[in-house]
mmCIF file of C-alpha atoms in Angstrom:
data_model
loop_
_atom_site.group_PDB
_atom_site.id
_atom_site.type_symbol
_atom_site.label_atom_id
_atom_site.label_comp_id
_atom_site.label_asym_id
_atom_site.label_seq_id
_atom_site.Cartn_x
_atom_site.Cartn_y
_atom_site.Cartn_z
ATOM 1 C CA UNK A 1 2.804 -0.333 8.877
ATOM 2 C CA UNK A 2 5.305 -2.158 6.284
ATOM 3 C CA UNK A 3 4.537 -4.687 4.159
ATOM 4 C CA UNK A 4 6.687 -7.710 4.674
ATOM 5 C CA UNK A 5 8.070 -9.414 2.099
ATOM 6 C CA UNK A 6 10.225 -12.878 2.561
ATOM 7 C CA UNK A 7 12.576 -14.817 0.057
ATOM 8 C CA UNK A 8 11.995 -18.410 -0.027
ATOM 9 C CA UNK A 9 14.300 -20.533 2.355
ATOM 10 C CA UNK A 10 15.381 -23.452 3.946
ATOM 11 C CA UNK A 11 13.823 -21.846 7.337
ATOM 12 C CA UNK A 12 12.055 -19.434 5.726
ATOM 13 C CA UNK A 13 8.459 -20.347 6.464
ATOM 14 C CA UNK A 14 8.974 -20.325 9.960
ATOM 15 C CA UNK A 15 10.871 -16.804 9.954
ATOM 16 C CA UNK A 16 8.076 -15.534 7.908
ATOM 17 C CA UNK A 17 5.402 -16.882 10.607
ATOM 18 C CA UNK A 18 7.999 -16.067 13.353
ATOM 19 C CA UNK A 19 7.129 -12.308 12.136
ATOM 20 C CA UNK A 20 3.865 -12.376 11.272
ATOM 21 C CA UNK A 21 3.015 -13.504 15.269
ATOM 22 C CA UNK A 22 5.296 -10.854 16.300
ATOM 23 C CA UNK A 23 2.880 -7.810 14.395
ATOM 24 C CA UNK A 24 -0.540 -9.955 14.527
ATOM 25 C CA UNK A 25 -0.111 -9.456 10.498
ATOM 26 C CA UNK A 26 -1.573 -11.606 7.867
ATOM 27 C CA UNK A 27 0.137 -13.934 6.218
ATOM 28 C CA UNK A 28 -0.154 -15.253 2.740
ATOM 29 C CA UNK A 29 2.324 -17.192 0.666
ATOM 30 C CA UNK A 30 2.985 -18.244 -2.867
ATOM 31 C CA UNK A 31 0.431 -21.107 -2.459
ATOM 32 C CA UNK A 32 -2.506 -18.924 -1.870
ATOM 33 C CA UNK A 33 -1.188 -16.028 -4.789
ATOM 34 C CA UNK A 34 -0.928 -19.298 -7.137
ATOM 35 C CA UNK A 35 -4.224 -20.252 -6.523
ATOM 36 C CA UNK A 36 -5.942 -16.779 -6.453
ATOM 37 C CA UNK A 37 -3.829 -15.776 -10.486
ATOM 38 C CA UNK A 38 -5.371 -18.999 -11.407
ATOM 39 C CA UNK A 39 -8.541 -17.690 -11.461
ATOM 40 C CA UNK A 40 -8.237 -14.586 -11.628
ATOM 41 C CA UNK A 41 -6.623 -14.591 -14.980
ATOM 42 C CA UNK A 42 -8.174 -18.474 -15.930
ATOM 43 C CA UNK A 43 -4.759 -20.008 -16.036
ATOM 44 C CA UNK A 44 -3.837 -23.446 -14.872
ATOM 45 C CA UNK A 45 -2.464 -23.195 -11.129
ATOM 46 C CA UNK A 46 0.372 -25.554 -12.075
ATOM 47 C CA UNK A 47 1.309 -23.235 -15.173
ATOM 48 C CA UNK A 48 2.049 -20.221 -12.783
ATOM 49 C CA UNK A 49 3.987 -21.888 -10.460
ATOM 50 C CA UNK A 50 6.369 -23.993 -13.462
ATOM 51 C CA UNK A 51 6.797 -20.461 -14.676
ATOM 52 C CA UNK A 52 8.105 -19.387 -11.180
ATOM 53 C CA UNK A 53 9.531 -22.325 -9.746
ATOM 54 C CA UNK A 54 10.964 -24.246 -12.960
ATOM 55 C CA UNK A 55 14.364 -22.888 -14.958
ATOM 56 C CA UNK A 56 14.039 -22.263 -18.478
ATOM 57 C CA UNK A 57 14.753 -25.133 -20.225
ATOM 58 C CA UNK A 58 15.391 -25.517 -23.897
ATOM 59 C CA UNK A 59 11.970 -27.336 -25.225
ATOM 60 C CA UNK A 60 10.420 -26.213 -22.248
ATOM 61 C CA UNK A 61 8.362 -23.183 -21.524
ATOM 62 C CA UNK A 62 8.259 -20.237 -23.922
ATOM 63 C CA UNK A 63 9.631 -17.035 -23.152
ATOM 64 C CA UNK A 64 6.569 -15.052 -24.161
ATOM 65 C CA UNK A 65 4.272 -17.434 -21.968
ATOM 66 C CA UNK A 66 6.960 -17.237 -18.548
ATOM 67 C CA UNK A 67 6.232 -13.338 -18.877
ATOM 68 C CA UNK A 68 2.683 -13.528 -19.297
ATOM 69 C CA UNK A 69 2.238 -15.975 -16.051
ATOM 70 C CA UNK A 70 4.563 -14.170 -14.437
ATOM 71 C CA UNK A 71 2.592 -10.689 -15.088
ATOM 72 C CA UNK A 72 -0.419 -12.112 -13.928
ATOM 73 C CA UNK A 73 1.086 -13.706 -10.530
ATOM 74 C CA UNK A 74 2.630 -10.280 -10.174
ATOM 75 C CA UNK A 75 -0.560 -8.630 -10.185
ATOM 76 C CA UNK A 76 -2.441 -11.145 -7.794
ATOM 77 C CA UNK A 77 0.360 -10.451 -5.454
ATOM 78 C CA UNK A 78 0.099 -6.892 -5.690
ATOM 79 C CA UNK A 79 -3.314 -6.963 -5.003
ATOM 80 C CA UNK A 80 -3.154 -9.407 -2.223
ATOM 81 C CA UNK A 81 -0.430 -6.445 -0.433
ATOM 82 C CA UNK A 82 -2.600 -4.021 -1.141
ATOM 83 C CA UNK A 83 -4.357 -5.058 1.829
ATOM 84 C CA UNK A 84 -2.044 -3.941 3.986
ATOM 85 C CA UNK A 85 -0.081 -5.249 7.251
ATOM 86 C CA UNK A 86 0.876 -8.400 5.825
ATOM 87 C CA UNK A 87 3.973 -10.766 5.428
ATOM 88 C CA UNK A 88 4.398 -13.043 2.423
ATOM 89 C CA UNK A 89 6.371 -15.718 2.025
ATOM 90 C CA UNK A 90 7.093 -16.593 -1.004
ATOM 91 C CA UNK A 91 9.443 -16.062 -4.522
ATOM 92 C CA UNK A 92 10.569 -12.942 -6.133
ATOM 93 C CA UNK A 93 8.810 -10.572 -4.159
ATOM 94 C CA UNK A 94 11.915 -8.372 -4.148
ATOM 95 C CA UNK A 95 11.786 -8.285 -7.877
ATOM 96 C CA UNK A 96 8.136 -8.257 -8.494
ATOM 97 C CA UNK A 97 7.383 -5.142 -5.554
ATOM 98 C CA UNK A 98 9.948 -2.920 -6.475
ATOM 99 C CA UNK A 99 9.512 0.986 -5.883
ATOM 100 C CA UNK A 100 7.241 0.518 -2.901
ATOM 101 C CA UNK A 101 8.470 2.458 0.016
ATOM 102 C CA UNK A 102 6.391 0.660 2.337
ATOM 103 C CA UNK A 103 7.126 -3.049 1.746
ATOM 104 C CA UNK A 104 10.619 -4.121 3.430
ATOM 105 C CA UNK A 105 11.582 -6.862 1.239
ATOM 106 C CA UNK A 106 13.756 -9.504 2.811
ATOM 107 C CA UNK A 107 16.200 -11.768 1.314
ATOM 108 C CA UNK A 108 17.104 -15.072 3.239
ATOM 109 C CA UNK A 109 20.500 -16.019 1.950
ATOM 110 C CA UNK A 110 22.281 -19.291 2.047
ATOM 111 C CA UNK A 111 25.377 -17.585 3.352
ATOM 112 C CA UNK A 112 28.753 -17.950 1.410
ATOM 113 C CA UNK A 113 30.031 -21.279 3.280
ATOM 114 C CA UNK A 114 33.143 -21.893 0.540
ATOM 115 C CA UNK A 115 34.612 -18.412 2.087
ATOM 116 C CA UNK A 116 33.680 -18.941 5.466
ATOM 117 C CA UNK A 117 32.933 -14.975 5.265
ATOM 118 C CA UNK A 118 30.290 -14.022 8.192
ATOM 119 C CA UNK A 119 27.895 -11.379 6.572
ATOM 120 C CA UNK A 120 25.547 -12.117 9.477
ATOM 121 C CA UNK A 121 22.688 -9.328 7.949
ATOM 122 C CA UNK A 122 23.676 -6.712 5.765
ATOM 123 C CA UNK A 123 22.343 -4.528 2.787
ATOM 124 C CA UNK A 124 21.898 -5.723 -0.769
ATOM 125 C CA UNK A 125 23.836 -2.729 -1.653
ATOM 126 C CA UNK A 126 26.987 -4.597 0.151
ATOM 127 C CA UNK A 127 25.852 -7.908 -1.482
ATOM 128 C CA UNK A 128 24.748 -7.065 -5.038
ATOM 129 C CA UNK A 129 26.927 -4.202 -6.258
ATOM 130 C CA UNK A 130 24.797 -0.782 -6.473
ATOM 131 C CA UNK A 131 21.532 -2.846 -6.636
ATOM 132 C CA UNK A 132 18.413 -2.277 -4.151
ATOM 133 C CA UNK A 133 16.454 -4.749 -4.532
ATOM 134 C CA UNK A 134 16.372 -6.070 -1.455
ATOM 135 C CA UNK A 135 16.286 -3.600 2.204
ATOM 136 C CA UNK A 136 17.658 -6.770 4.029
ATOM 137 C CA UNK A 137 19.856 -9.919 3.650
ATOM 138 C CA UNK A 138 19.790 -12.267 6.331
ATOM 139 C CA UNK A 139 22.319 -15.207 5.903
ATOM 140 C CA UNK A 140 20.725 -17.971 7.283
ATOM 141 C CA UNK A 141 23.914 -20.283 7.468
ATOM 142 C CA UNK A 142 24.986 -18.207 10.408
ATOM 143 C CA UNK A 143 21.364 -16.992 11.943
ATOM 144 C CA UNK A 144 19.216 -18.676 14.145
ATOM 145 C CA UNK A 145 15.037 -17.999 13.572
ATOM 146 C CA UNK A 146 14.757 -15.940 16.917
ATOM 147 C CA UNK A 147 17.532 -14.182 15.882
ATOM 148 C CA UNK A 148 16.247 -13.555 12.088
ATOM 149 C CA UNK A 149 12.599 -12.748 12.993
ATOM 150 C CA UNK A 150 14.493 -9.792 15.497
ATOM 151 C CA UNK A 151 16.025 -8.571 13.029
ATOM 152 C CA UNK A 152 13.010 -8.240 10.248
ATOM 153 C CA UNK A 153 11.104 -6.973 13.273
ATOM 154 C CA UNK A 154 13.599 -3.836 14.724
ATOM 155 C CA UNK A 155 13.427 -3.279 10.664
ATOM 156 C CA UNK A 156 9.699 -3.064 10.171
ATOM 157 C CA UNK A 157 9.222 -0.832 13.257
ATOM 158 C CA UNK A 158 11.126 1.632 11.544
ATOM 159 C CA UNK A 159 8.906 4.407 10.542
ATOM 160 C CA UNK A 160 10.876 4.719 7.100
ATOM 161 C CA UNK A 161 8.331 1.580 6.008
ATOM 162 C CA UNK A 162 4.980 3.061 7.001
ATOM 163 C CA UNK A 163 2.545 3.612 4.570
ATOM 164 C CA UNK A 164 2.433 6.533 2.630
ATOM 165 C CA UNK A 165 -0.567 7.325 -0.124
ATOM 166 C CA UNK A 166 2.569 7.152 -2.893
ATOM 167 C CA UNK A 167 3.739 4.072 -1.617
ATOM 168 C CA UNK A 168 0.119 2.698 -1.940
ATOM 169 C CA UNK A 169 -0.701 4.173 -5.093
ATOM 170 C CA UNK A 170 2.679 2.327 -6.069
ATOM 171 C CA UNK A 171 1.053 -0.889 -5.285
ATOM 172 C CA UNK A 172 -2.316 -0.319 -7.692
ATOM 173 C CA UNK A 173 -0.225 0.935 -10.545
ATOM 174 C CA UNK A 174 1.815 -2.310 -10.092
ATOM 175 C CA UNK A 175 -1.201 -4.502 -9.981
ATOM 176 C CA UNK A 176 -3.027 -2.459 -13.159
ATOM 177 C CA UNK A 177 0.134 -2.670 -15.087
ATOM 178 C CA UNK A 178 0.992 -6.231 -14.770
ATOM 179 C CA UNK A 179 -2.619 -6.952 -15.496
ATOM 180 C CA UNK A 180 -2.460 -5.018 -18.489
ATOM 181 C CA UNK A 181 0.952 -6.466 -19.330
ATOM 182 C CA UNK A 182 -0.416 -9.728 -18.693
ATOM 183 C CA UNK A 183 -3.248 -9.024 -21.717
ATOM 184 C CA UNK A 184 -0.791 -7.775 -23.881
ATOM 185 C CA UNK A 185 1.769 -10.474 -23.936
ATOM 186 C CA UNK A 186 0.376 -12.043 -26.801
ATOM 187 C CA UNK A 187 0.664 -8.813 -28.737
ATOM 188 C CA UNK A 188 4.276 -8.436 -28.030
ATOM 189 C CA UNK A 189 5.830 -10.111 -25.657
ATOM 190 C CA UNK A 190 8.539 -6.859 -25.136
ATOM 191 C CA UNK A 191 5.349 -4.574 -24.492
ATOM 192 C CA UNK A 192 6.036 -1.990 -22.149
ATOM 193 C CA UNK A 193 3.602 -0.977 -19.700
ATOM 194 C CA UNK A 194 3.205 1.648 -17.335
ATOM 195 C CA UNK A 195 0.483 2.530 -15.058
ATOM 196 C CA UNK A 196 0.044 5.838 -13.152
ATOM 197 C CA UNK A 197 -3.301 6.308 -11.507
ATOM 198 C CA UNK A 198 -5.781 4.832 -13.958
ATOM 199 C CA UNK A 199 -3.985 5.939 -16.797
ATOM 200 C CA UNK A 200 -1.852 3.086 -18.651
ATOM 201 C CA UNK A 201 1.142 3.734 -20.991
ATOM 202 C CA UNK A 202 1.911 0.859 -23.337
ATOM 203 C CA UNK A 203 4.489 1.062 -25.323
ATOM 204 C CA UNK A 204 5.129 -1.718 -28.273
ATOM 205 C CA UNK A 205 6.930 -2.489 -31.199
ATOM 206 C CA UNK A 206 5.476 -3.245 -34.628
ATOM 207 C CA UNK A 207 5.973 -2.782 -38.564
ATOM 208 C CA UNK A 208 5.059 0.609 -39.672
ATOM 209 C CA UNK A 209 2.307 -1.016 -41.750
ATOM 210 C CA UNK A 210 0.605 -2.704 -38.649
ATOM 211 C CA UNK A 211 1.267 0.529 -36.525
ATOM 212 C CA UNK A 212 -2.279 1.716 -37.007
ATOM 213 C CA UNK A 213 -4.293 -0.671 -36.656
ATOM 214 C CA UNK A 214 -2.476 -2.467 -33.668
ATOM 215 C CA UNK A 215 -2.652 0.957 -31.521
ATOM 216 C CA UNK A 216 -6.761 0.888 -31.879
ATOM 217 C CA UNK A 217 -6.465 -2.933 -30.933
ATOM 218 C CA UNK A 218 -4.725 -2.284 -27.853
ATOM 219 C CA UNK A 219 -6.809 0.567 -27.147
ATOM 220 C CA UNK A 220 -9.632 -1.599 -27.264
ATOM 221 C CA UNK A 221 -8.422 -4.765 -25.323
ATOM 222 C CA UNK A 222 -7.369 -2.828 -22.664
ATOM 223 C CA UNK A 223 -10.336 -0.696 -22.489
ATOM 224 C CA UNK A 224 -12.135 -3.657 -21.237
ATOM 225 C CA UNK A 225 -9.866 -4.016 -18.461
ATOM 226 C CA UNK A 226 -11.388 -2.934 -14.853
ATOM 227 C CA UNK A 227 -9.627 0.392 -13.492
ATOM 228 C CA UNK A 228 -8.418 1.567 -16.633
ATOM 229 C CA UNK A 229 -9.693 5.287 -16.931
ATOM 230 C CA UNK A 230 -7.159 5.992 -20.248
ATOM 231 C CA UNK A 231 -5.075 4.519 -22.634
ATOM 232 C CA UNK A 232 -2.260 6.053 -24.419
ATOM 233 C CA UNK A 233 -0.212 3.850 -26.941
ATOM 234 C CA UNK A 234 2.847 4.042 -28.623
ATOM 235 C CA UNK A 235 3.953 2.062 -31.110
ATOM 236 C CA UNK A 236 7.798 2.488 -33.015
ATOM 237 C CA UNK A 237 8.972 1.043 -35.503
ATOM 238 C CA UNK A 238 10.457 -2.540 -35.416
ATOM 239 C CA UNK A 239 13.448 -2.156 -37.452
ATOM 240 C CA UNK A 240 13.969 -6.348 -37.509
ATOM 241 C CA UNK A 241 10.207 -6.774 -39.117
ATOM 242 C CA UNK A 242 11.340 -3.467 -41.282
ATOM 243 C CA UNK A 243 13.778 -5.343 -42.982
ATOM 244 C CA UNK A 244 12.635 -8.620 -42.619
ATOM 245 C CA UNK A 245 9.432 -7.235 -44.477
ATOM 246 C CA UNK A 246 11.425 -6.000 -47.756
ATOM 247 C CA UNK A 247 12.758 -9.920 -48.348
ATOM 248 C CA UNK A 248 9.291 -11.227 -48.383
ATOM 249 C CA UNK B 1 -19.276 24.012 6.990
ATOM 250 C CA UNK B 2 -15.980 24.713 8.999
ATOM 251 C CA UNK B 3 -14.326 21.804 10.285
ATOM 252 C CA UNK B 4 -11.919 24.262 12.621
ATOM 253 C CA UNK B 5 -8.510 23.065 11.554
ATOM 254 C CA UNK B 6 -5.931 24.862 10.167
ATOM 255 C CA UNK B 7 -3.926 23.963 7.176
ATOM 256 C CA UNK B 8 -0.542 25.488 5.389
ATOM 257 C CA UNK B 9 -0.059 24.895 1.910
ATOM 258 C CA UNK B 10 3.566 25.676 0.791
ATOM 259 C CA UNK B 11 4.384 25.614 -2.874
ATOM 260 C CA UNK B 12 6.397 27.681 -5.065
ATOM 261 C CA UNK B 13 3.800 27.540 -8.069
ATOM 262 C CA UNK B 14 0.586 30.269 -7.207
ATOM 263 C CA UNK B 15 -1.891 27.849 -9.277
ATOM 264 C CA UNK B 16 -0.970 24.555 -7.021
ATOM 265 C CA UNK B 17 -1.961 26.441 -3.819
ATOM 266 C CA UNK B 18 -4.824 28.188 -5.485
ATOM 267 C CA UNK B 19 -5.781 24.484 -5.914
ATOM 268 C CA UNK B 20 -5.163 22.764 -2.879
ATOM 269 C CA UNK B 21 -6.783 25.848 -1.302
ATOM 270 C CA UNK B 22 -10.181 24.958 -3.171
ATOM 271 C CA UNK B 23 -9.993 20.814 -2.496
ATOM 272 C CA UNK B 24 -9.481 21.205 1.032
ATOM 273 C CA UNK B 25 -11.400 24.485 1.723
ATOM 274 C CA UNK B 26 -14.401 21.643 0.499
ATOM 275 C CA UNK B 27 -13.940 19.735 3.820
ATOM 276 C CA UNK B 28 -14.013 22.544 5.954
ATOM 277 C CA UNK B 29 -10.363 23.132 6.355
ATOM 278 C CA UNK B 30 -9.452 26.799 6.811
ATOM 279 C CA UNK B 31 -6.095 27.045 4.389
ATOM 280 C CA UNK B 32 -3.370 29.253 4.593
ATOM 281 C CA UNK B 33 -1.277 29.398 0.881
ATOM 282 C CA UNK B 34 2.363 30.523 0.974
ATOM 283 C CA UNK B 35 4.300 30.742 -2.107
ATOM 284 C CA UNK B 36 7.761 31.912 -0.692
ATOM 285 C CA UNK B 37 9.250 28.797 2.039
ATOM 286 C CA UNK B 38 10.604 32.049 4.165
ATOM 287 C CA UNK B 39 7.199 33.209 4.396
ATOM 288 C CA UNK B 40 5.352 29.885 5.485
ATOM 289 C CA UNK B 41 8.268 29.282 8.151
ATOM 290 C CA UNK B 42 7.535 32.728 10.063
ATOM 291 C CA UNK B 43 3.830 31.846 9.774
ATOM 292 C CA UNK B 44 4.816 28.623 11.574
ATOM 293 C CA UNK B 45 6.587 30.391 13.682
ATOM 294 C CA UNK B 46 3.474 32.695 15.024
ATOM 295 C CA UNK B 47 0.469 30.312 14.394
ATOM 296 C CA UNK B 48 0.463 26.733 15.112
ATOM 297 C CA UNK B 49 -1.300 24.770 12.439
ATOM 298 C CA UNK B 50 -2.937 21.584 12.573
ATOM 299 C CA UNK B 51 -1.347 20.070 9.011
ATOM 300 C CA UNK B 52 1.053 21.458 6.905
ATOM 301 C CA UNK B 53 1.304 19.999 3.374
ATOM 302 C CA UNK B 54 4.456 21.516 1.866
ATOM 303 C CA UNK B 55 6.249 20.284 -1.501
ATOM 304 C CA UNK B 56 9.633 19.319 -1.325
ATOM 305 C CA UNK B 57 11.540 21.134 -4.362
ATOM 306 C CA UNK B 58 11.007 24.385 -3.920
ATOM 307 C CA UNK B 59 13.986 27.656 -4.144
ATOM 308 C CA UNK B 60 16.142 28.525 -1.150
ATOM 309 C CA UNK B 61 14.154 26.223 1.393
ATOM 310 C CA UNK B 62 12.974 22.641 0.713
ATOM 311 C CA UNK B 63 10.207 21.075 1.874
ATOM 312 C CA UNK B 64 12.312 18.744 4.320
ATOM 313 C CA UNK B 65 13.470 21.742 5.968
ATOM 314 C CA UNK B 66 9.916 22.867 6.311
ATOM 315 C CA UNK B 67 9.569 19.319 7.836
ATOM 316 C CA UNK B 68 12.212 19.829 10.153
ATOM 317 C CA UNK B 69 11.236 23.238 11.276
ATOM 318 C CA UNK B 70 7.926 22.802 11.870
ATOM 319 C CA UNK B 71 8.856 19.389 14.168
ATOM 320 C CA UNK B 72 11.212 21.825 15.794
ATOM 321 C CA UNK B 73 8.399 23.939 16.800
ATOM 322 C CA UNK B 74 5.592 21.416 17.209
ATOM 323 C CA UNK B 75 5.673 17.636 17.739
ATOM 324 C CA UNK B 76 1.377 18.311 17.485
ATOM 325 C CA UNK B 77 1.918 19.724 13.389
ATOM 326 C CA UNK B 78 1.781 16.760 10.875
ATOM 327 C CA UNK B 79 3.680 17.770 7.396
ATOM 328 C CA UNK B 80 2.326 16.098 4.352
ATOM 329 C CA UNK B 81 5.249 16.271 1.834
ATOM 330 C CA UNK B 82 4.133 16.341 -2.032
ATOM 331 C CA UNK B 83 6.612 16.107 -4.925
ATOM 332 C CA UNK B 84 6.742 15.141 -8.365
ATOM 333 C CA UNK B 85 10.195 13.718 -8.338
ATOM 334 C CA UNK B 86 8.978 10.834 -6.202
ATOM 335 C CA UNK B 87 11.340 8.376 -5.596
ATOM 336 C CA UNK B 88 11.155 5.527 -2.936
ATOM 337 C CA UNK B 89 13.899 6.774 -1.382
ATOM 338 C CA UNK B 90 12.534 9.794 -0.843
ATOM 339 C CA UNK B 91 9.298 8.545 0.536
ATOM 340 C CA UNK B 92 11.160 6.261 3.174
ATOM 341 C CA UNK B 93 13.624 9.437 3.952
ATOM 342 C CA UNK B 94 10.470 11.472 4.696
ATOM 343 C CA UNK B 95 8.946 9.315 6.644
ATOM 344 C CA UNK B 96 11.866 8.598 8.919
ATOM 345 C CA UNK B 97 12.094 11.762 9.333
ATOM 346 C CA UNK B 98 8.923 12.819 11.094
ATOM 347 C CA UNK B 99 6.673 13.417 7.777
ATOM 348 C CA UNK B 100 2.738 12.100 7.942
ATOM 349 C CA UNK B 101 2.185 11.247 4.119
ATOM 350 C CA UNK B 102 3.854 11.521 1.358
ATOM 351 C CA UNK B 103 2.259 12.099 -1.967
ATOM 352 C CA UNK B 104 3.457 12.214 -5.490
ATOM 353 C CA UNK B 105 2.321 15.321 -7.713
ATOM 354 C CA UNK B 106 0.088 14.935 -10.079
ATOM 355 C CA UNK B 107 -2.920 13.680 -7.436
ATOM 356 C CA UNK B 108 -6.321 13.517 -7.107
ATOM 357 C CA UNK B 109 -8.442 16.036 -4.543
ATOM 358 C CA UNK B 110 -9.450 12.707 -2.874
ATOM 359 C CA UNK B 111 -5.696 11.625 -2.242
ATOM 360 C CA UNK B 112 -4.972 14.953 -1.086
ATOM 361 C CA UNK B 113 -8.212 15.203 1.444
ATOM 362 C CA UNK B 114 -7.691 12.025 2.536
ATOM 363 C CA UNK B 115 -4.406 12.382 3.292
ATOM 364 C CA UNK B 116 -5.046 15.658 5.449
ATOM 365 C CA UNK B 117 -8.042 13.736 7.373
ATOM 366 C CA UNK B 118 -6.201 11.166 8.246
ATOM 367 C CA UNK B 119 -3.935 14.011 9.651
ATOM 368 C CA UNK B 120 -6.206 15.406 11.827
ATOM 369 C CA UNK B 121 -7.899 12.238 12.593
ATOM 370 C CA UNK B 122 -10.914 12.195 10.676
ATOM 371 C CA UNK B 123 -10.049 9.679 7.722
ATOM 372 C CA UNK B 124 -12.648 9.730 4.737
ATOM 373 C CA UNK B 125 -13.879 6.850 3.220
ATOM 374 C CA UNK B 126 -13.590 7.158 -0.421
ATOM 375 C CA UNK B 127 -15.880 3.826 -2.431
ATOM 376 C CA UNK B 128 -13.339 1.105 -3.173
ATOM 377 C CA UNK B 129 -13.327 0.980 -7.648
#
């Protein structure tokens, strides 16, 4: 059966619980993910959730530390839907689950009041041009709970969410990649990781000079990390450090 | 030992059957390769299997026709689809229409014998990593 995933909302809580009674699923929200990525990667709870919750702000958070935190609340997540039959409740799980047949990712939308324009629940692909990231938008301006937890539900029946062993193969690489990532920030904070079984594919971006000796120090870090069977690295050449490099 | 169930593997490639044939003839399956889609759809047509695991891109016939024809036949038949352009599109498309599993080429024996247990009601237990 589908994994559930729901947008943070006004009403969104109780939607989210509305559909969790409805399947006798579990339920888990961003509370409980914050809490477990705290220690499971030995960050501050508080850090996560300002890198979630809180805009960018000029003197505030770097970028390189927002995708770290984020990497390693991605991979909590993942791991918490790897159990299976579950709704969460909670932000960007459209954007962090993406690829996973299974989950039925849910979008809770304000509703465009200015227009008056009734989109009662609809596709992303008819909100956000060409984009998938979400299999439902529910505008909750203009639907009531009952009617919003129907909806999700006649959705999840649908046999086009079960669980498939790609679908939940999709989840672990998701987890073992943003773990990895999540190691590797400090490195580079573009690295590029890919997971596929328990084979990861990092790709980063260093000075020729460094190329070396930065692909057998990624090799090892990541070595370390539990369920990685193989590593394979690539490393090209930054052309800004390239250049920079010949003015020192 | 034989388990008694009765498995067709369809794919175009003579080494991924050869394969298949060996992971699953392990658990007892008795397995039935076809190479040519036209050849596994008339030996649907006179035997009824328990699971067929077919891959999708194949010449002439795909492996969602496969799907379809073998539901035609037999609601009792569970197709495992297996591709390596998997997409999640795909996977959901499968499943809605009437697939079991749906696995992504390259995978491991494990996924592949699990997947056909499960099929025939007998899911292994493979030690969580």
């Amino acid at each position: 059966m589908a994994v559930i995933t729901i947008s943070k909302a006004s009403m969104g809580k109780t939607v989210a619980d509305g559909v969790r009674r409805e399947f006798c699923y579990g339920y888990f929200d961003s509370d409980e993910v914050f809490l477990a990525a705290s220690k499971d990667f030995g960050v501050p709870e508080a850090k996560i959730r300002s890198a979630l919750e809180v805009a960018p702000k000029f003197w505030g958070m770097s970028s390189a530390t927002r995708q770290k935190l984020i990497a390693c609340y991605q991979s909590t997540l993942a791991k918490f839907l790897l159990r299976g039959n579950v709704v969460y409740y909670g932000p960007a799980g459209h954007l962090l689950i993406q690829g996973v047949s299974h989950a039925l990712k849910v979008f809770l939308w304000p509703g465009d009041n200015t227009t008056g324009k009734s989109v009662g629940y609809m596709s992303l692909h008819e909100v956000i041009n060409g984009e998938s990231l979400c299999d439902l938008v529910i505008d909750t301006g203009k639907t009531s709970v009952e009617d919003a937890v129907k909806i999700i539900s006649d959705h999840a029946l649908s046999t086009r969410y079960h669980t498939t062993t790609y679908s939940m193969n999709c989840v672990k690489n998701i987890a073992l990649s943003s773990k990895v990532k999540a190691a590797l920030i400090d490195v580079d904070h573009d690295v590029n990781v890919r997971a596929s079984g328990g084979s990861v594919y990092i790709h980063v971006r260093a000075a020729d000079r460094k190329r070396q000796k930065l692909t057998a120090a990624i090799g090892n870090m990541v070595k370390s990390i539990r369920d990685v069977v193989n590593v394979e690295v690539t490393v090209t050449e930054d052309i800004f450090q390239k250049y920079a490099g010949t003015y020192r | 030992m034989r388990n008694g169930y009765e498995v067709l593997v369809v794919d175009d490639e003579p080494i991924v059957g050869k394969q298949l044939r060996q992971a699953l003839s392990k658990d007892g399956f008795n397995v039935e390769t076809c190479v040519l889609p036209v050849d596994a759809l008339k030996r649907i047509d006179e035997k009824e299997f328990d699971v067929v695991v077919t891959d999708i891109r194949m010449d002439d016939i795909n492996g969602i026709e496969v799907l379809e024809h073998v539901l035609n036949k037999s609601g009792k038949t569970k197709v495992i689809l297996m591709t390596g352009f998997a997409m999640m599109e795909l996977a959901r498309y499968a499943m809605e229409n009437g697939a079991f599993d749906f696995l992504e080429k390259p995978f491991t024996p494990d996924d592949l014998r699990a997947a056909v247990g499960k099929a025939v009601g007998q899911p292994r237990q493979f030690p969580v990593k």
